[in-house]
Structures are given as C-alpha cells and as structure tokens.
PDB file of C-alpha atoms in Angstrom:
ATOM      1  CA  UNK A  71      23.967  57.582  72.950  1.00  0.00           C
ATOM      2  CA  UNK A  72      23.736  57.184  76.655  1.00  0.00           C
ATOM      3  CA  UNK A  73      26.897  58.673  78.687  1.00  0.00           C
ATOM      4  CA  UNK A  74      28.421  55.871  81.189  1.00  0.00           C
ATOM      5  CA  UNK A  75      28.814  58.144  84.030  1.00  0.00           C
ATOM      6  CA  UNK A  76      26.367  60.785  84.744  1.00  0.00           C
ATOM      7  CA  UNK A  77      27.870  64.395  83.763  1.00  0.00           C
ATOM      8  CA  UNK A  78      26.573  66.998  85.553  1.00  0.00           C
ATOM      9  CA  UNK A  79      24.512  69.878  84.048  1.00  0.00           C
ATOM     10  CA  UNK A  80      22.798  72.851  85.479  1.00  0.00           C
ATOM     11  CA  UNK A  81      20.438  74.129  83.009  1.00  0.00           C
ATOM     12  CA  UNK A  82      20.053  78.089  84.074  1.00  0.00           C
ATOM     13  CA  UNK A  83      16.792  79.293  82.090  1.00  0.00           C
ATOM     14  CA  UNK A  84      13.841  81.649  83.830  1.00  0.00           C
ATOM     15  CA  UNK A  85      11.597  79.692  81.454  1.00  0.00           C
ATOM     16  CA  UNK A  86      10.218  76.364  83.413  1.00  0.00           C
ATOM     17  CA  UNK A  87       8.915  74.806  80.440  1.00  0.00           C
ATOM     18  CA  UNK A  88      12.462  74.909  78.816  1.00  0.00           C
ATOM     19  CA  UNK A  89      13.900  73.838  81.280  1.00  0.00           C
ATOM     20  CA  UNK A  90      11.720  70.424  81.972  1.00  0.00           C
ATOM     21  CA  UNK A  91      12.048  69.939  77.911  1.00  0.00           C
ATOM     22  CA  UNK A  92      15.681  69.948  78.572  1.00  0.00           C
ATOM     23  CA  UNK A  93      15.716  68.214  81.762  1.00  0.00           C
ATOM     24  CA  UNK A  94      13.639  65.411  80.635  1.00  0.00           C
ATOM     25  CA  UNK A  95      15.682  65.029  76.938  1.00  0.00           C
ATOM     26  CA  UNK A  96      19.051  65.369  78.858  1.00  0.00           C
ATOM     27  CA  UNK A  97      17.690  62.528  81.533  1.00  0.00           C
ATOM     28  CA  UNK A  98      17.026  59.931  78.795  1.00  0.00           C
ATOM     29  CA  UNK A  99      20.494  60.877  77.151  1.00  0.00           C
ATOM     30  CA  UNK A 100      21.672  59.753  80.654  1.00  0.00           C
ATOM     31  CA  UNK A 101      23.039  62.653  81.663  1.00  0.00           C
ATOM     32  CA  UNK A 102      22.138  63.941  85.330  1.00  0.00           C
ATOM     33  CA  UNK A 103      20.749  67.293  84.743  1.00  0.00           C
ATOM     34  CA  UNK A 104      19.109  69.909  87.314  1.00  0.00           C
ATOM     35  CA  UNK A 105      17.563  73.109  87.205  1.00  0.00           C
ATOM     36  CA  UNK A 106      18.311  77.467  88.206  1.00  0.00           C
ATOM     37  CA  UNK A 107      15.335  79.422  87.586  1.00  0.00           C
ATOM     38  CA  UNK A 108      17.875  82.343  87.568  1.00  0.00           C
ATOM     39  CA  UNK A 109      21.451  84.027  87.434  1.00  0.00           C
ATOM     40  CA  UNK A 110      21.954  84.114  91.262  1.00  0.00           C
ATOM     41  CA  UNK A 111      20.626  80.627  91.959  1.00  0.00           C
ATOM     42  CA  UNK A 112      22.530  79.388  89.328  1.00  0.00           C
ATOM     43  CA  UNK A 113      25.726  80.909  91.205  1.00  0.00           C
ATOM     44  CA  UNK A 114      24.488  79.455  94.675  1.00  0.00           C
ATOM     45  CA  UNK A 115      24.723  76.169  93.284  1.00  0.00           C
ATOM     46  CA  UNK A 116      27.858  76.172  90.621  1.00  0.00           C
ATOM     47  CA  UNK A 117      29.675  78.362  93.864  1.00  0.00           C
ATOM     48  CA  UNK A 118      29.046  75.435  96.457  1.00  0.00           C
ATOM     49  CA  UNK A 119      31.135  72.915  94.913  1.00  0.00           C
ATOM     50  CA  UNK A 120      28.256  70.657  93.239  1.00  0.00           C
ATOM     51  CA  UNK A 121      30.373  69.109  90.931  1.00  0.00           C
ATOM     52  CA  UNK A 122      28.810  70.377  87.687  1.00  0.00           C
ATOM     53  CA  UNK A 123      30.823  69.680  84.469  1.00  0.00           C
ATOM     54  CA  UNK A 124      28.300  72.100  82.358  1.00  0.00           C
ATOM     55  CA  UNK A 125      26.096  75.078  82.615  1.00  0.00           C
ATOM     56  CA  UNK A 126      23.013  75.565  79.943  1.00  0.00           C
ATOM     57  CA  UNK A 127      23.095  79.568  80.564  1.00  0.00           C
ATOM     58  CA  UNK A 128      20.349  81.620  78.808  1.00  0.00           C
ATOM     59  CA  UNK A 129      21.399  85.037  78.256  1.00  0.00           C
ATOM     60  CA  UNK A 130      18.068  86.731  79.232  1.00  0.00           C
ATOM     61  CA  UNK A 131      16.344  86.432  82.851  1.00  0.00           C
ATOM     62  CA  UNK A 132      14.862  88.636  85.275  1.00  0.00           C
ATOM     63  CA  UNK A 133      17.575  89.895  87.934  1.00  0.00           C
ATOM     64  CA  UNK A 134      21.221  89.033  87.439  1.00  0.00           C
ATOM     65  CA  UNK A 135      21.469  87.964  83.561  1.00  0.00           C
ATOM     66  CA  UNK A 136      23.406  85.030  81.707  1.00  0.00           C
ATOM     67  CA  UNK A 137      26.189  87.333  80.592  1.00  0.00           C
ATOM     68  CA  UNK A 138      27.020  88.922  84.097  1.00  0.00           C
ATOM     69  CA  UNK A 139      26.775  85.079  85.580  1.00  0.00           C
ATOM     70  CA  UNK A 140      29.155  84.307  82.716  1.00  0.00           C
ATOM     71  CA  UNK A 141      31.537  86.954  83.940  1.00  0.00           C
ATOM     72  CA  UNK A 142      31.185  85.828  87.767  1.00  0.00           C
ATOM     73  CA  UNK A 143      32.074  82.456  86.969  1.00  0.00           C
ATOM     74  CA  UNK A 144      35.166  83.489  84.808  1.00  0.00           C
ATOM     75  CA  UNK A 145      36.369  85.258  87.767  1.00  0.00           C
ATOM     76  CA  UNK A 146      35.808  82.618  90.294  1.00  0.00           C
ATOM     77  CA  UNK A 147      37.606  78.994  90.244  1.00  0.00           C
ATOM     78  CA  UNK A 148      35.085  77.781  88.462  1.00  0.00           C
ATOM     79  CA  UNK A 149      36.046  75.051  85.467  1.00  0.00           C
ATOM     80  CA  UNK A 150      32.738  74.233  84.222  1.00  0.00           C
ATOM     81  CA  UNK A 151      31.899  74.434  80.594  1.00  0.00           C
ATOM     82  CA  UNK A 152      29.364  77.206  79.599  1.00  0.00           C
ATOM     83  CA  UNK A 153      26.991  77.107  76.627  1.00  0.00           C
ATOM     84  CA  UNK A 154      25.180  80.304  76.325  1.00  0.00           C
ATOM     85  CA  UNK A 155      21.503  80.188  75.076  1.00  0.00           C
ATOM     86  CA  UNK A 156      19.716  83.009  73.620  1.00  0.00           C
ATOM     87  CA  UNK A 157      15.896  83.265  71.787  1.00  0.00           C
ATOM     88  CA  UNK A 158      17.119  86.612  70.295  1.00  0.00           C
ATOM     89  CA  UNK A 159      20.609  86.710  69.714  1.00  0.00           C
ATOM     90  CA  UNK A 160      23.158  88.022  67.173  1.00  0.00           C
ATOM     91  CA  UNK A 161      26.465  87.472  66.255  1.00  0.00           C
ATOM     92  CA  UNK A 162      27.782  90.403  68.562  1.00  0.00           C
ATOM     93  CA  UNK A 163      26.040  88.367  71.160  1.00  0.00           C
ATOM     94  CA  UNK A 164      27.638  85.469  70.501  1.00  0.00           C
ATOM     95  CA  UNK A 165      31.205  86.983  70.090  1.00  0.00           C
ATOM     96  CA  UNK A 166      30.958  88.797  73.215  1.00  0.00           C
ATOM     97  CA  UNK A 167      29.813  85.419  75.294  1.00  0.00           C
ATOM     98  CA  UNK A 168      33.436  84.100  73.444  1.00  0.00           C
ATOM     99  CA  UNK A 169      35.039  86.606  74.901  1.00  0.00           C
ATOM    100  CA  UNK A 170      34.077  86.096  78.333  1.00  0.00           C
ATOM    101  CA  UNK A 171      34.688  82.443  78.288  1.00  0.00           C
ATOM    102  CA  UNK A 172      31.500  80.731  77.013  1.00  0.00           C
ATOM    103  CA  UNK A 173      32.601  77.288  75.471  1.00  0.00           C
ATOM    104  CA  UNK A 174      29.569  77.599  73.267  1.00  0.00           C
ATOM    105  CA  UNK A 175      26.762  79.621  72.019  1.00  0.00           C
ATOM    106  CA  UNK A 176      22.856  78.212  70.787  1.00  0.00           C
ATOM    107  CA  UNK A 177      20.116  80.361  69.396  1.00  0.00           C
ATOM    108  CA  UNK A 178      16.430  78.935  70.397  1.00  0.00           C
ATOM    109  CA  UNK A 179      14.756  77.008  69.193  1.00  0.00           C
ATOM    110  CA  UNK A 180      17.475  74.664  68.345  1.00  0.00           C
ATOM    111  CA  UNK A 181      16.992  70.925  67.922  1.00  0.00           C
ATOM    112  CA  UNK A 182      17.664  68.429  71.067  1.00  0.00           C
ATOM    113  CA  UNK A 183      20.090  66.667  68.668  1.00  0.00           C
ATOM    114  CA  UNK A 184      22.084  69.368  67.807  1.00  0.00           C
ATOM    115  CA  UNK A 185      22.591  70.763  71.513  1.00  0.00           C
ATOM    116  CA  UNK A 186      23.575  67.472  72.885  1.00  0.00           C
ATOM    117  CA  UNK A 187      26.343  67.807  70.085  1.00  0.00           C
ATOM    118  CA  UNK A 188      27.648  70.786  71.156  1.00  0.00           C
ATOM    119  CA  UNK A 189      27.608  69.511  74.512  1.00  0.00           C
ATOM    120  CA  UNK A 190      29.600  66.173  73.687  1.00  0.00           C
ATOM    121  CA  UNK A 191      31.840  68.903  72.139  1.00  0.00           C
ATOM    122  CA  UNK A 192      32.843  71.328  74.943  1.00  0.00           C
ATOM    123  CA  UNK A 193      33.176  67.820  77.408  1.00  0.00           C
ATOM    124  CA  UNK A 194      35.516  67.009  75.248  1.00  0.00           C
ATOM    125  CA  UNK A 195      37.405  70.338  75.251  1.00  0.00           C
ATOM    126  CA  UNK A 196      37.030  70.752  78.927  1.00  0.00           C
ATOM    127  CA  UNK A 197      38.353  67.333  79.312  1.00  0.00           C
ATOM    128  CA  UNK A 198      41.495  67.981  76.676  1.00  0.00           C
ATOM    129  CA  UNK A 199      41.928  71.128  78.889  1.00  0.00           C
ATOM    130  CA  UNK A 200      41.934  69.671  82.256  1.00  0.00           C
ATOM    131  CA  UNK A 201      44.555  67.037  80.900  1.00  0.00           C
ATOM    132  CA  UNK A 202      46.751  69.529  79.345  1.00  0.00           C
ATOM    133  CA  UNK A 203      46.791  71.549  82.630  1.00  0.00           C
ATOM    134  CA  UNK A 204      47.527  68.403  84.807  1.00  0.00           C
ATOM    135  CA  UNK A 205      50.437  67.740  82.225  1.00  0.00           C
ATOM    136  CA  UNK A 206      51.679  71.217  82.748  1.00  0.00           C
ATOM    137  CA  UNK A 207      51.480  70.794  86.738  1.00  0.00           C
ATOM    138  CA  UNK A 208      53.234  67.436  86.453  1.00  0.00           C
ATOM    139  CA  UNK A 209      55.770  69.234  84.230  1.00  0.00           C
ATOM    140  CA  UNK A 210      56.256  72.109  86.894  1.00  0.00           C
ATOM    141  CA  UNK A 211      56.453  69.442  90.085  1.00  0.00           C
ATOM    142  CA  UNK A 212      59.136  67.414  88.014  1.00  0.00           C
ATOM    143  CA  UNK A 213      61.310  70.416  86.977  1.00  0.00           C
ATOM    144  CA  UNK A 214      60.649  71.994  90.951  1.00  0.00           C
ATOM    145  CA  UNK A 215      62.440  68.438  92.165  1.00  0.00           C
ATOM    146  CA  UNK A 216      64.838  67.963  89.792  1.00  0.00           C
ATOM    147  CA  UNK A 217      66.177  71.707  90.528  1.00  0.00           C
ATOM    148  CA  UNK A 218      65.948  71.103  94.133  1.00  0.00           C
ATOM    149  CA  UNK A 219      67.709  67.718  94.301  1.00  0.00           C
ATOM    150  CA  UNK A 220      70.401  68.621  92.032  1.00  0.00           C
ATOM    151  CA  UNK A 221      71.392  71.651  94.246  1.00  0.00           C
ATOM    152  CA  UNK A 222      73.008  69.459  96.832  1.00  0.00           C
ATOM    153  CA  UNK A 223      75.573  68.065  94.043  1.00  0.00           C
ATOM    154  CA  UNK A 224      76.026  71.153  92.153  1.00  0.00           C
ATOM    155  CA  UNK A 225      76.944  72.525  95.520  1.00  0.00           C
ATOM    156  CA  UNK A 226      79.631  70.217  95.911  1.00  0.00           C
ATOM    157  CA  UNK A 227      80.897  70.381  92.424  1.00  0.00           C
ATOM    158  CA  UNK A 228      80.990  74.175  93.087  1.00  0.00           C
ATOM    159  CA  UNK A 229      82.428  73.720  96.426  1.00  0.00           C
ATOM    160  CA  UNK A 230      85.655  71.665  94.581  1.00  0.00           C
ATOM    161  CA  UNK A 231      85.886  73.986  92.148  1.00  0.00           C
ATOM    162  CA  UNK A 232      86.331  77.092  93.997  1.00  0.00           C
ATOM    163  CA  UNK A 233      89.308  74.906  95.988  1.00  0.00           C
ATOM    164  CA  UNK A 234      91.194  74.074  93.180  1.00  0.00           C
ATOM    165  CA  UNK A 235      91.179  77.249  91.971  1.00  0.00           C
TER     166      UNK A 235
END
C-alpha cells in the first residue's frame, strides 16, 4: 500500500539500526520518514514547525526519555500522533503512555506489517480529530455571527417595545 502524499514521520529511537530498518521499510511504504537519535532532538525538530503528522517515540534513551518527550509535546501545540515503542514494556507502561496522550503503544520486536497498521490507524484518528475540531470552530464562528448580526434587530424590536409600553 503506498500512501499518495508523503506523511510525515519522525522516528525518535537512540538505536541507529532501528531506526534505518524503519526508515528504509517506511520509505518503500511511501511514507517520508526521518530520524532523532534522542528525546531533545526529537523536540528541536517536532517544536520548529516541520510538519510531522507522526512520531515513532521509544520509551527508553539516554538523556531526556520517550515518556517526558511525550509529556512536552502534550503541553505544547503540538497535534502530531504519538506511537510509543518500548523493548521492555508492560501494561502499566502502556496505560501510563495513554494517559499522557500517546495514540498508540508497540512492544519490540514487532512486525513491519503490523506497525504500519497501527500507523494507518492513528492517521486516521488524527485526521477524524482534526475534522471534528474544524467542525466545532465552524460551529463557534457561525453561532459568534449569527449572535452579533441579530443584535442590531433585536435592538430595534426591543427599542419598540419599551415605547409601546
């Protein structure tokens, strides 16, 4: 299955041969993958505005980890997907990388297939969410005019009223 535009994913893992497995596999799927050795790299380059629609996170690295980049990007505008990625994780693990806003959660090894599932998966969520908060803005704009351009007639109506009376 090759995707028709390229979707942007930053795979964040301290281990380069992981990383060029999944950068190469990703590639041929025709997705446009790159590359964070670790947590505050990863940052530098999800922060700047690089357009990335996913982040491969693994939990463990040297320095700042996958779970405290996890929390960073919950608390900044970020709106990329997460999938966390662990070698020795456990359902705690996994609950807690819920919690802080992980669309996903893979124990290594896992099977290309399977991961490019998941993937397909949270696009699709992050795509159902970014139309359901567009709806709710359009939603917000509409009622914001319709409140401010019946004022002007309701004033008048008012207005009348208060003279009859």
């Amino acid at each position: 299955m090759n995707i028709p535009n390229p979707y942007k994913i930053l795979i964040v893992d301290d281990d380069p041969e992981i990383a060029s497995a999944l950068k190469l596999y990703l590639e041929e799927k025709g997705y446009d993958p790159s590359w964070a050795d670790e947590g505050k790299a990863a940052l530098g380059k999800i922060l700047n505005g690089n357009g990335y629609s996913l982040v491969l996170l693994d939990i463990s690295m040297p320095g700042l980890d996958g779970i405290s980049v996890l929390k960073l990007l919950k608390d900044s505008s970020c709106d990329a997907a997460v999938i966390m990625m662990s070698g020795h994780g456990s359902e705690d693990l996994a609950v807690e990388c819920m919690r802080y806003g992980a669309e996903d959660y893979i124990s290594k090894p896992f099977a290309m297939d399977d991961l490019v599932q998941r993937i397909e998966r949270a696009r699709g969520h992050r795509l159902a969410l970014t139309d359901k908060k567009r709806l709710e803005q359009e939603k917000e704009d509409f009622s914001l005019m319709l409140s401010h351009d019946m004022k002007n007639p309701m004033t008048a109506i008012i207005g009348s009223i208060d003279i009859i009376r």
